[in-house]
């Protein structure tokens, strides 16, 4: 919880790093039940972050520095404090106000049972009963009621919101839960969730059940694509290069790339790549499939290692199984090998930045920031932690503010508490001092300077628009990812022994000791310009 003035003040840092755009998580008016993803007013800035004038200033400054600005749009649900939902609660059954949301009568003799067996993504039941006996759907928290996308009024409202921000000059939108807007007709029960009813403490049973029925009736329904085709037409009315990027946890990859067909969105987050972990075989397979499916629809692929919903990759890569994707890491869980995770994390970023397409860095990736794995339960805020009674550690550990200054309160990221004291909104571990931006910027060998150098080379050599050719001398089954893109050969050693490198000039290395003689050490990556 910072503010728009703070973002404006850090734009020179982003410009110096060499990125092209910044995606902002929600800054709209919100009671903050889910870090702003519970929107009460889509057309205004929450006072804790500033004003619309502050947003306009930030946007203008970004554009002057050559940075595009992507804002987060949350179309699946609103806050329960949104005017629409307050009106729905005050209105009778069958009213226009209720039809904007997913209100249904319950099952059972007196409607005392939920309309179906769906469970919340955050744990617990996905239905909440209101005073007159009806139930409303919330795929996430109780304070996030799902909108009814069968209602034309909802379509019109969200297009109006798009235009509001496009008129202000934003360059695009990241679409939250892009695969969830449309639900299957009749809202049928889902076998994959039956094991969870009344038993949020058994997530393993859920995973086993969903393996045989992977697509629930509330995700990835065909009707979502008509919505994005209409949005595509709206963006096309505006000058410049406007874009939509989907947050869609969809499998297989072929279905994900339906979202970026020529008349729909422009990009979709590639979570298969994120989930591959530190494993040469899985990572190579993900790259091949992603580029193949992207090519089939004429779209770029995207690459991402961390985000605000997952454990940071530097921490995941330091676990005994560096391919797992835990739902948070707490004090009672396995603690990572921080040094090993950082070393692999640096190599992972270098691998990602060598790929053609668009690469997304989560804030702090450029500093090698790890997860805060020892966060006290008393300060946690993620609703998933509370709704699962702590079974899911939640996402607070990856959302701890990044350190700007090693010797400043809150490492330079503070807000004012209720008692008037300045402190970060989530506490940072003392170890963050060594990751602080002010001790990395300009220091040879730091993660920041490695990322900055790679971004510069990536831009100058047009790697984002290139194409890869796999290097035949190295194989994934030997623990190596190796390919050429334009003039660069990327070699990432994910095995346990040093590997021989071809002759050439080292352009960027993941660590100062990554290359020894003519070999690449384990848990390292390098860019080589071939002779």
XYZ file of N, CA and C in Angstrom, residues 81-311:
693
model
N -19.308 -3.617 -1.631
C -19.597 -2.220 -1.324
C -19.799 -1.379 -2.589
N -19.794 -2.018 -3.738
C -20.132 -1.335 -4.992
C -21.606 -0.935 -4.957
N -21.919 0.212 -5.552
C -23.303 0.699 -5.545
C -24.263 -0.318 -6.141
N -23.836 -1.014 -7.155
C -24.701 -2.018 -7.772
C -25.081 -3.110 -6.772
N -24.092 -3.582 -6.015
C -24.408 -4.693 -5.109
C -25.248 -4.219 -3.922
N -24.990 -3.028 -3.446
C -25.819 -2.499 -2.368
C -27.264 -2.364 -2.841
N -27.432 -1.940 -4.093
C -28.788 -1.836 -4.646
C -29.417 -3.220 -4.794
N -28.598 -4.222 -5.148
C -29.117 -5.581 -5.310
C -29.621 -6.138 -3.980
N -28.902 -5.872 -2.904
C -29.333 -6.355 -1.593
C -30.628 -5.686 -1.148
N -30.816 -4.437 -1.554
C -32.016 -3.702 -1.160
C -33.216 -4.027 -2.036
N -32.977 -4.655 -3.183
C -34.045 -4.939 -4.143
C -34.604 -6.347 -3.925
N -35.815 -6.606 -4.422
C -36.414 -7.933 -4.238
C -35.876 -8.957 -5.232
N -36.220 -10.204 -4.994
C -35.884 -11.273 -5.923
C -36.423 -10.959 -7.314
N -35.652 -11.334 -8.330
C -36.105 -11.145 -9.706
C -35.985 -9.733 -10.222
N -35.417 -8.839 -9.443
C -35.322 -7.436 -9.854
C -34.163 -7.217 -10.827
N -34.214 -6.086 -11.499
C -33.137 -5.683 -12.401
C -31.817 -5.588 -11.635
N -31.892 -5.070 -10.419
C -30.669 -4.885 -9.631
C -30.014 -6.227 -9.313
N -30.826 -7.229 -8.983
C -30.247 -8.533 -8.654
C -29.717 -9.251 -9.888
N -30.301 -8.965 -11.031
C -29.889 -9.666 -12.244
C -28.490 -9.262 -12.704
N -27.942 -8.204 -12.128
C -26.570 -7.830 -12.468
C -25.559 -8.793 -11.835
N -26.004 -9.556 -10.856
C -25.152 -10.504 -10.150
C -25.734 -11.912 -10.276
N -25.053 -12.894 -9.701
C -25.474 -14.291 -9.804
C -26.252 -14.683 -8.549
N -27.468 -14.167 -8.433
C -28.365 -14.542 -7.331
C -29.187 -15.758 -7.746
N -29.333 -16.718 -6.834
C -30.114 -17.914 -7.109
C -30.838 -18.353 -5.839
N -31.955 -19.060 -6.018
C -32.628 -19.699 -4.894
C -31.822 -20.926 -4.478
N -31.897 -21.268 -3.213
C -31.160 -22.409 -2.709
C -31.871 -23.722 -2.943
N -31.164 -24.804 -2.677
C -31.748 -26.137 -2.750
C -32.193 -26.559 -1.345
N -32.838 -27.685 -1.286
C -33.360 -28.149 -0.006
C -34.806 -27.737 0.174
N -35.440 -28.246 1.185
C -36.871 -28.022 1.401
C -37.209 -26.541 1.538
N -36.340 -25.790 2.178
C -36.589 -24.370 2.412
C -35.503 -23.482 1.813
N -34.830 -24.005 0.793
C -33.759 -23.229 0.155
C -32.566 -23.013 1.050
N -32.413 -23.907 2.041
C -31.347 -23.707 3.028
C -29.982 -24.203 2.548
N -29.954 -24.895 1.399
C -28.695 -25.402 0.853
C -28.250 -24.541 -0.328
N -26.948 -24.406 -0.544
C -26.470 -23.597 -1.671
C -27.007 -24.118 -3.001
N -27.092 -23.264 -4.010
C -27.634 -23.668 -5.315
C -26.858 -24.786 -5.988
N -25.571 -24.908 -5.734
C -24.783 -26.022 -6.252
C -23.594 -26.247 -5.310
N -22.685 -27.138 -5.717
C -21.605 -27.518 -4.811
C -20.306 -26.743 -5.044
N -20.363 -25.641 -5.774
C -19.131 -24.921 -6.088
C -18.462 -24.389 -4.826
N -17.152 -24.458 -4.835
C -16.355 -23.960 -3.725
C -15.524 -22.755 -4.165
N -15.275 -21.856 -3.251
C -14.492 -20.657 -3.547
C -13.040 -21.013 -3.841
N -12.427 -20.288 -4.753
C -11.001 -20.445 -5.034
C -10.181 -20.160 -3.774
N -10.718 -19.321 -2.910
C -10.043 -18.978 -1.662
C -10.390 -19.932 -0.518
N -11.175 -20.988 -0.812
C -11.580 -21.918 0.225
C -12.980 -21.627 0.741
N -13.671 -22.672 1.182
C -15.028 -22.511 1.684
C -16.049 -22.479 0.560
N -17.301 -22.278 0.926
C -18.377 -22.287 -0.045
C -18.334 -21.065 -0.949
N -18.730 -21.242 -2.196
C -18.747 -20.130 -3.154
C -20.069 -19.377 -3.134
N -20.963 -19.721 -2.217
C -22.278 -19.079 -2.134
C -22.488 -18.509 -0.733
N -23.098 -17.343 -0.675
C -23.477 -16.734 0.601
C -24.962 -16.390 0.555
N -25.664 -16.697 1.646
C -27.106 -16.458 1.694
C -27.389 -15.065 2.244
N -28.390 -14.394 1.663
C -28.773 -13.054 2.102
C -30.079 -13.132 2.895
N -30.520 -11.981 3.389
C -31.618 -11.943 4.347
C -32.912 -12.573 3.843
N -33.226 -12.412 2.545
C -34.503 -12.941 2.050
C -34.407 -14.394 1.605
N -33.261 -15.040 1.843
C -33.141 -16.461 1.566
C -32.411 -16.810 0.298
N -32.237 -15.873 -0.636
C -31.481 -16.162 -1.848
C -29.988 -16.242 -1.542
N -29.275 -16.794 -2.495
C -27.824 -16.935 -2.376
C -27.154 -16.176 -3.521
N -25.960 -15.634 -3.278
C -25.186 -15.031 -4.374
C -23.841 -15.731 -4.500
N -23.376 -15.803 -5.729
C -22.129 -16.493 -6.051
C -20.928 -15.573 -5.864
N -19.885 -16.113 -5.284
C -18.597 -15.412 -5.217
C -17.503 -16.463 -5.370
N -16.885 -16.506 -6.534
C -15.828 -17.480 -6.771
C -14.622 -17.224 -5.875
N -14.540 -16.024 -5.336
C -13.420 -15.683 -4.461
C -13.963 -15.381 -3.057
N -13.716 -14.225 -2.521
C -14.158 -13.935 -1.162
C -15.637 -13.556 -1.137
N -16.253 -13.697 0.036
C -17.650 -13.305 0.214
C -17.874 -11.852 -0.184
N -16.866 -11.030 -0.016
C -16.985 -9.611 -0.340
C -16.704 -9.324 -1.820
N -16.682 -10.378 -2.655
C -16.436 -10.214 -4.086
C -17.511 -10.932 -4.902
N -18.733 -10.412 -4.923
C -19.819 -11.073 -5.652
C -19.597 -11.075 -7.161
N -19.827 -12.227 -7.780
C -19.640 -12.366 -9.224
C -20.723 -11.624 -9.998
N -20.309 -10.944 -11.041
C -21.251 -10.298 -11.950
C -21.901 -11.325 -12.864
N -23.073 -10.988 -13.372
C -23.813 -11.854 -14.289
C -23.571 -11.390 -15.714
N -22.666 -12.080 -16.408
C -22.319 -11.666 -17.768
C -23.335 -12.111 -18.812
N -24.449 -12.678 -18.366
C -25.570 -12.913 -19.283
C -26.431 -11.654 -19.389
N -26.153 -10.663 -18.572
C -26.924 -9.420 -18.529
C -26.251 -8.362 -19.404
N -26.928 -7.861 -20.439
C -26.325 -6.852 -21.315
C -25.874 -5.593 -20.586
N -26.522 -5.269 -19.485
C -26.146 -4.084 -18.726
C -24.714 -4.202 -18.183
N -24.317 -5.428 -17.834
C -22.959 -5.655 -17.358
C -21.959 -5.424 -18.488
N -22.261 -5.920 -19.674
C -21.396 -5.685 -20.841
C -21.222 -4.188 -21.082
N -22.322 -3.475 -21.114
C -22.271 -2.039 -21.405
C -21.467 -1.285 -20.352
N -21.657 -1.651 -19.097
C -20.943 -0.979 -18.012
C -19.434 -1.185 -18.128
N -19.004 -2.403 -18.411
C -17.567 -2.651 -18.452
C -16.922 -2.012 -19.681
N -17.651 -1.933 -20.782
C -17.121 -1.214 -21.945
C -17.012 0.273 -21.627
N -17.962 0.777 -20.873
C -17.887 2.176 -20.454
C -16.652 2.412 -19.578
N -16.332 1.452 -18.724
C -15.138 1.561 -17.882
C -13.878 1.536 -18.751
N -13.840 0.641 -19.723
C -12.704 0.610 -20.660
C -12.505 1.984 -21.292
N -13.585 2.551 -21.784
C -13.479 3.849 -22.465
C -13.035 4.948 -21.504
N -13.474 4.887 -20.262
C -13.085 5.903 -19.288
C -11.566 5.976 -19.176
N -10.923 4.827 -19.067
C -9.465 4.821 -18.896
C -8.725 4.999 -20.217
N -9.294 4.477 -21.292
C -8.685 4.724 -22.610
C -8.712 6.208 -22.942
N -9.798 6.887 -22.603
C -9.891 8.324 -22.843
C -8.838 9.092 -22.041
N -8.427 8.544 -20.910
C -7.388 9.190 -20.099
C -6.000 8.915 -20.643
N -5.906 7.924 -21.554
C -4.628 7.680 -22.201
C -3.911 6.412 -21.829
N -4.562 5.491 -21.068
C -3.859 4.261 -20.714
C -3.597 3.443 -21.973
N -2.555 2.642 -21.903
C -2.124 1.881 -23.074
C -2.733 0.488 -23.140
N -3.355 0.060 -22.057
C -3.967 -1.255 -22.101
C -4.440 -1.710 -20.744
N -4.888 -2.968 -20.720
C -5.502 -3.539 -19.527
C -5.020 -4.958 -19.314
N -4.719 -5.275 -18.068
C -4.529 -6.660 -17.666
C -5.889 -7.120 -17.139
N -6.419 -8.197 -17.688
C -7.780 -8.632 -17.365
C -7.727 -9.735 -16.311
N -8.190 -9.398 -15.126
C -8.196 -10.323 -13.998
C -9.230 -11.427 -14.226
N -8.836 -12.656 -13.925
C -9.730 -13.822 -14.059
C -10.428 -13.798 -15.421
N -9.648 -13.618 -16.464
C -10.220 -13.462 -17.801
C -11.010 -14.690 -18.252
N -10.711 -15.838 -17.663
C -11.367 -17.083 -18.056
C -12.620 -17.374 -17.241
N -13.014 -16.450 -16.330
C -14.065 -16.784 -15.388
C -15.377 -16.058 -15.558
N -15.477 -15.155 -16.534
C -16.652 -14.291 -16.594
C -17.942 -15.057 -16.869
N -17.892 -16.009 -17.778
C -19.099 -16.744 -18.190
C -19.140 -18.100 -17.485
N -20.299 -18.450 -16.944
C -20.478 -19.729 -16.277
C -21.323 -20.657 -17.155
N -21.158 -21.955 -16.971
C -21.912 -22.926 -17.762
C -23.404 -22.781 -17.497
N -24.179 -22.978 -18.532
C -25.634 -22.849 -18.423
C -26.180 -23.795 -17.357
N -27.033 -23.263 -16.518
C -27.634 -24.070 -15.465
C -26.796 -24.195 -14.212
N -25.582 -23.672 -14.226
C -24.684 -23.721 -13.062
C -24.623 -25.128 -12.464
N -24.187 -26.118 -13.265
C -24.210 -27.506 -12.780
C -23.166 -27.764 -11.699
N -23.445 -28.773 -10.867
C -22.434 -29.225 -9.912
C -21.181 -29.649 -10.675
N -20.071 -29.649 -9.938
C -18.808 -30.059 -10.552
C -18.167 -31.144 -9.699
N -17.920 -32.299 -10.328
C -17.363 -33.439 -9.595
C -16.012 -33.106 -8.987
N -15.288 -32.256 -9.647
C -13.963 -31.908 -9.151
C -13.980 -31.174 -7.835
N -15.132 -30.615 -7.452
C -15.217 -29.876 -6.205
C -15.960 -30.640 -5.108
N -16.539 -31.778 -5.444
C -17.333 -32.485 -4.438
C -16.490 -32.883 -3.230
N -15.209 -33.198 -3.481
C -14.346 -33.616 -2.386
C -14.042 -32.484 -1.426
N -14.323 -31.240 -1.838
C -13.996 -30.092 -1.013
C -15.160 -29.618 -0.163
N -16.368 -30.061 -0.469
C -17.519 -29.561 0.269
C -17.377 -29.926 1.746
N -17.323 -28.919 2.578
C -17.188 -29.133 4.007
C -15.816 -29.612 4.430
N -14.836 -29.604 3.529
C -13.515 -30.120 3.876
C -12.439 -29.313 3.157
N -12.281 -28.061 3.555
C -11.283 -27.217 2.918
C -9.882 -27.622 3.327
N -9.761 -28.567 4.260
C -8.431 -28.968 4.713
C -7.867 -30.129 3.906
N -8.499 -30.487 2.802
C -8.033 -31.614 2.010
C -7.800 -31.212 0.557
N -6.855 -30.281 0.301
C -6.628 -29.840 -1.073
C -6.087 -30.940 -1.973
N -5.394 -31.955 -1.412
C -4.869 -33.032 -2.243
C -6.001 -33.801 -2.912
N -7.099 -34.001 -2.169
C -8.252 -34.700 -2.744
C -8.826 -33.912 -3.907
N -8.814 -32.585 -3.772
C -9.314 -31.742 -4.855
C -8.469 -31.922 -6.102
N -7.135 -31.914 -5.955
C -6.262 -32.038 -7.109
C -6.465 -33.380 -7.801
N -6.653 -34.449 -7.012
C -6.886 -35.762 -7.612
C -8.201 -35.779 -8.377
N -9.217 -35.144 -7.822
C -10.531 -35.139 -8.476
C -10.502 -34.323 -9.749
N -9.807 -33.185 -9.721
C -9.813 -32.309 -10.890
C -8.957 -32.860 -12.014
N -8.091 -33.823 -11.719
C -7.248 -34.388 -12.770
C -8.088 -35.074 -13.834
N -9.249 -35.635 -13.440
C -10.113 -36.317 -14.395
C -11.163 -35.387 -14.996
N -11.338 -34.220 -14.419
C -12.318 -33.266 -14.929
C -11.726 -31.870 -14.762
N -10.761 -31.498 -15.639
C -9.925 -30.322 -15.382
C -10.608 -28.977 -15.537
N -11.666 -28.887 -16.333
C -12.280 -27.583 -16.588
C -13.591 -27.457 -15.829
N -13.615 -26.670 -14.770
C -14.860 -26.506 -14.015
C -15.871 -25.686 -14.809
N -17.139 -25.763 -14.458
C -18.181 -25.071 -15.218
C -18.173 -23.558 -15.036
N -17.273 -23.038 -14.218
C -17.189 -21.591 -14.047
C -15.920 -20.998 -14.653
N -15.153 -21.799 -15.391
C -13.946 -21.298 -16.036
C -13.899 -21.710 -17.504
N -13.298 -20.835 -18.320
C -12.967 -21.135 -19.718
C -14.165 -21.618 -20.523
N -15.297 -20.956 -20.329
C -16.488 -21.269 -21.115
C -16.421 -20.531 -22.457
N -16.973 -21.101 -23.522
C -16.854 -20.484 -24.852
C -17.342 -19.042 -24.914
N -18.313 -18.685 -24.098
C -18.895 -17.354 -24.172
C -17.944 -16.218 -23.854
N -16.825 -16.499 -23.171
C -15.907 -15.399 -22.838
C -15.311 -14.773 -24.090
N -15.197 -15.544 -25.152
C -14.484 -15.038 -26.326
C -15.275 -13.960 -27.068
N -16.593 -14.034 -27.033
C -17.397 -12.970 -27.638
C -17.174 -11.650 -26.901
N -16.987 -11.728 -25.581
C -16.720 -10.518 -24.794
C -15.438 -9.859 -25.260
N -14.384 -10.650 -25.428
C -13.093 -10.062 -25.773
C -13.029 -9.611 -27.228
N -13.848 -10.227 -28.078
C -13.929 -9.706 -29.449
C -14.566 -8.323 -29.459
N -15.558 -8.116 -28.584
C -16.178 -6.790 -28.510
C -15.206 -5.771 -27.925
N -14.408 -6.177 -26.967
C -13.419 -5.274 -26.379
C -12.314 -4.944 -27.381
N -11.956 -5.911 -28.183
C -10.959 -5.668 -29.232
C -11.412 -4.547 -30.155
N -12.697 -4.564 -30.482
C -13.227 -3.522 -31.368
C -13.185 -2.155 -30.683
N -13.413 -2.117 -29.381
C -13.341 -0.853 -28.655
C -11.927 -0.295 -28.695
N -10.933 -1.119 -28.396
C -9.543 -0.655 -28.402
C -9.104 -0.191 -29.784
N -9.647 -0.842 -30.820
C -9.261 -0.478 -32.184
C -9.720 0.924 -32.559
N -10.684 1.472 -31.842
C -11.156 2.826 -32.122
C -10.166 3.892 -31.652
N -9.198 3.492 -30.807
C -8.286 4.460 -30.200
C -6.950 4.459 -30.923
N -6.306 5.612 -31.010
C -5.014 5.691 -31.697
C -3.916 5.022 -30.884
N -2.830 4.697 -31.564
C -1.700 4.114 -30.861
C -1.844 2.617 -30.690
N -0.959 2.076 -29.897
C -0.862 0.635 -29.726
C -1.481 0.233 -28.392
N -2.778 -0.004 -28.361
C -3.478 -0.387 -27.130
C -3.554 -1.914 -27.059
N -3.577 -2.447 -25.850
C -3.541 -3.902 -25.740
C -4.316 -4.420 -24.537
N -4.665 -5.714 -24.627
C -5.282 -6.465 -23.543
C -4.391 -7.671 -23.266
N -4.144 -7.943 -21.991
C -3.405 -9.156 -21.624
C -4.245 -9.942 -20.631
N -4.425 -11.220 -20.916
C -5.323 -12.066 -20.128
C -4.598 -12.741 -18.980
N -5.198 -12.666 -17.787
C -4.830 -13.583 -16.717
C -5.814 -14.736 -16.812
N -5.365 -15.835 -17.412
C -6.242 -16.982 -17.626
C -5.468 -18.254 -17.297
N -5.811 -18.860 -16.180
C -5.170 -20.121 -15.794
C -5.898 -21.239 -16.533
N -5.460 -21.467 -17.777
C -6.165 -22.369 -18.680
C -5.198 -23.431 -19.201
N -5.679 -24.656 -19.258
C -4.915 -25.747 -19.841
C -5.816 -26.523 -20.793
N -5.253 -27.143 -21.863
C -3.861 -27.072 -22.291
C -3.540 -25.738 -22.957
N -2.289 -25.590 -23.425
C -1.846 -24.322 -24.011
C -2.687 -23.929 -25.214
N -3.164 -24.899 -25.949
C -3.993 -24.588 -27.118
C -5.206 -23.754 -26.722
N -5.801 -24.074 -25.574
C -6.974 -23.327 -25.130
C -6.587 -21.929 -24.648
N -5.418 -21.808 -24.020
C -4.971 -20.490 -23.590
C -4.834 -19.557 -24.783
N -4.284 -20.046 -25.869
C -4.029 -19.180 -27.010
C -5.288 -18.866 -27.814
N -6.424 -19.473 -27.444
C -7.696 -19.011 -28.008
C -7.965 -17.558 -27.611
N -7.428 -17.161 -26.462
C -7.671 -15.810 -25.962
C -6.909 -14.747 -26.745
N -5.942 -15.151 -27.558
C -5.137 -14.176 -28.302
C -5.240 -14.404 -29.803
N -6.386 -14.920 -30.220
C -6.635 -14.966 -31.663
C -6.742 -13.537 -32.188
N -6.624 -13.388 -33.477
C -6.424 -12.070 -34.087
C -7.453 -11.025 -33.683
N -8.670 -11.446 -33.377
C -9.716 -10.474 -33.071
C -10.064 -10.448 -31.583
N -9.192 -11.004 -30.734
C -9.451 -10.988 -29.288
C -8.360 -10.201 -28.562
N -7.738 -10.780 -27.560
C -6.701 -10.060 -26.824
C -5.374 -10.100 -27.581
N -4.431 -9.302 -27.087
C -3.129 -9.252 -27.732
C -2.112 -10.176 -27.060
N -2.268 -10.402 -25.760
C -1.354 -11.266 -25.020
C -2.120 -12.025 -23.939
N -1.511 -13.113 -23.475
C -2.049 -13.880 -22.340
C -0.868 -14.373 -21.519
N -0.971 -14.248 -20.219
C 0.122 -14.700 -19.364
C 0.337 -16.205 -19.515
N 1.601 -16.573 -19.653
C 1.982 -17.955 -19.904
C 2.322 -18.624 -18.563
N 1.304 -19.123 -17.886
C 1.534 -19.709 -16.574
C 2.145 -21.101 -16.652
N 2.046 -21.750 -17.805
C 2.702 -23.044 -17.970
C 4.208 -22.881 -17.827
N 4.747 -21.794 -18.367
C 6.182 -21.509 -18.243
C 6.533 -21.253 -16.781
N 5.702 -20.503 -16.086
C 5.936 -20.225 -14.668
C 5.939 -21.522 -13.863
N 5.015 -22.429 -14.175
C 4.880 -23.662 -13.407
C 5.945 -24.701 -13.729
N 6.683 -24.503 -14.813
C 7.688 -25.501 -15.194
C 8.793 -25.621 -14.157
N 9.074 -24.531 -13.456
C 10.078 -24.572 -12.407
C 11.492 -24.707 -12.949
N 12.389 -25.086 -12.055
C 13.805 -25.235 -12.423
C 14.032 -26.670 -12.891
N 13.644 -26.945 -14.127
C 13.719 -28.289 -14.695
C 13.865 -28.150 -16.205
N 14.980 -28.591 -16.733
C 15.282 -28.368 -18.153
C 14.262 -29.019 -19.071
N 13.828 -30.237 -18.732
C 12.869 -30.920 -19.585
C 11.523 -30.228 -19.610
N 11.010 -29.901 -18.430
C 9.714 -29.234 -18.361
C 9.767 -27.848 -18.987
N 10.857 -27.121 -18.737
C 10.968 -25.767 -19.272
C 11.062 -25.790 -20.792
N 11.859 -26.697 -21.338
C 12.004 -26.793 -22.793
C 10.682 -27.178 -23.443
N 9.978 -28.132 -22.838
C 8.686 -28.547 -23.389
C 7.699 -27.394 -23.373
N 7.721 -26.604 -22.311
C 6.818 -25.455 -22.214
C 7.140 -24.427 -23.290
N 8.418 -24.180 -23.521
C 8.818 -23.215 -24.547
C 8.358 -23.673 -25.927
N 8.576 -24.946 -26.238
C 8.182 -25.486 -27.552
C 6.677 -25.361 -27.746
N 5.915 -25.796 -26.763
C 4.459 -25.765 -26.882
C 3.943 -24.338 -26.966
N 4.519 -23.449 -26.160
C 4.065 -22.058 -26.160
C 4.305 -21.396 -27.504
N 5.498 -21.559 -28.039
C 5.815 -20.929 -29.325
C 5.005 -21.549 -30.458
N 4.749 -22.843 -30.364
C 3.941 -23.502 -31.397
C 2.516 -22.981 -31.398
N 1.897 -22.959 -30.228
C 0.512 -22.508 -30.139
C 0.377 -21.020 -30.435
N 1.350 -20.221 -30.008
C 1.319 -18.800 -30.333
C 1.424 -18.594 -31.836
N 2.299 -19.359 -32.464
C 2.452 -19.247 -33.913
C 1.194 -19.638 -34.664
N 0.448 -20.598 -34.116
C -0.780 -21.045 -34.781
C -1.826 -19.944 -34.879
N -1.793 -18.976 -33.951
C -2.781 -17.890 -33.976
C -2.134 -16.540 -34.309
N -0.856 -16.553 -34.644
C -0.190 -15.320 -35.043
C -0.002 -14.320 -33.918
N 0.169 -14.829 -32.702
C 0.328 -13.949 -31.540
C 1.709 -14.154 -30.928
N 2.193 -13.176 -30.167
C 3.440 -13.390 -29.422
C 3.165 -14.233 -28.184
N 4.172 -14.975 -27.756
C 4.049 -15.648 -26.471
C 4.505 -14.678 -25.390
N 4.146 -14.990 -24.158
C 4.638 -14.213 -23.023
C 5.400 -15.147 -22.095
N 6.233 -14.544 -21.255
C 7.050 -15.327 -20.332
C 7.038 -14.634 -18.973
N 6.842 -15.396 -17.923
C 6.793 -14.829 -16.578
C 7.226 -15.902 -15.585
N 8.000 -15.513 -14.590
C 8.493 -16.444 -13.582
C 7.813 -16.257 -12.222
N 7.387 -15.035 -11.932
C 6.754 -14.738 -10.644
C 5.622 -13.748 -10.869
N 4.704 -13.695 -9.916
C 3.697 -12.635 -9.924
C 3.113 -12.492 -8.519
N 2.103 -11.668 -8.393
C 1.539 -11.345 -7.079
C 0.667 -12.449 -6.496
N 0.483 -13.544 -7.244
C -0.342 -14.649 -6.774
C 0.461 -15.917 -6.505
N 1.772 -15.897 -6.740
C 2.573 -17.106 -6.603
C 3.817 -16.838 -5.754
N 4.341 -17.903 -5.167
C 5.594 -17.797 -4.425
C 6.691 -17.363 -5.401
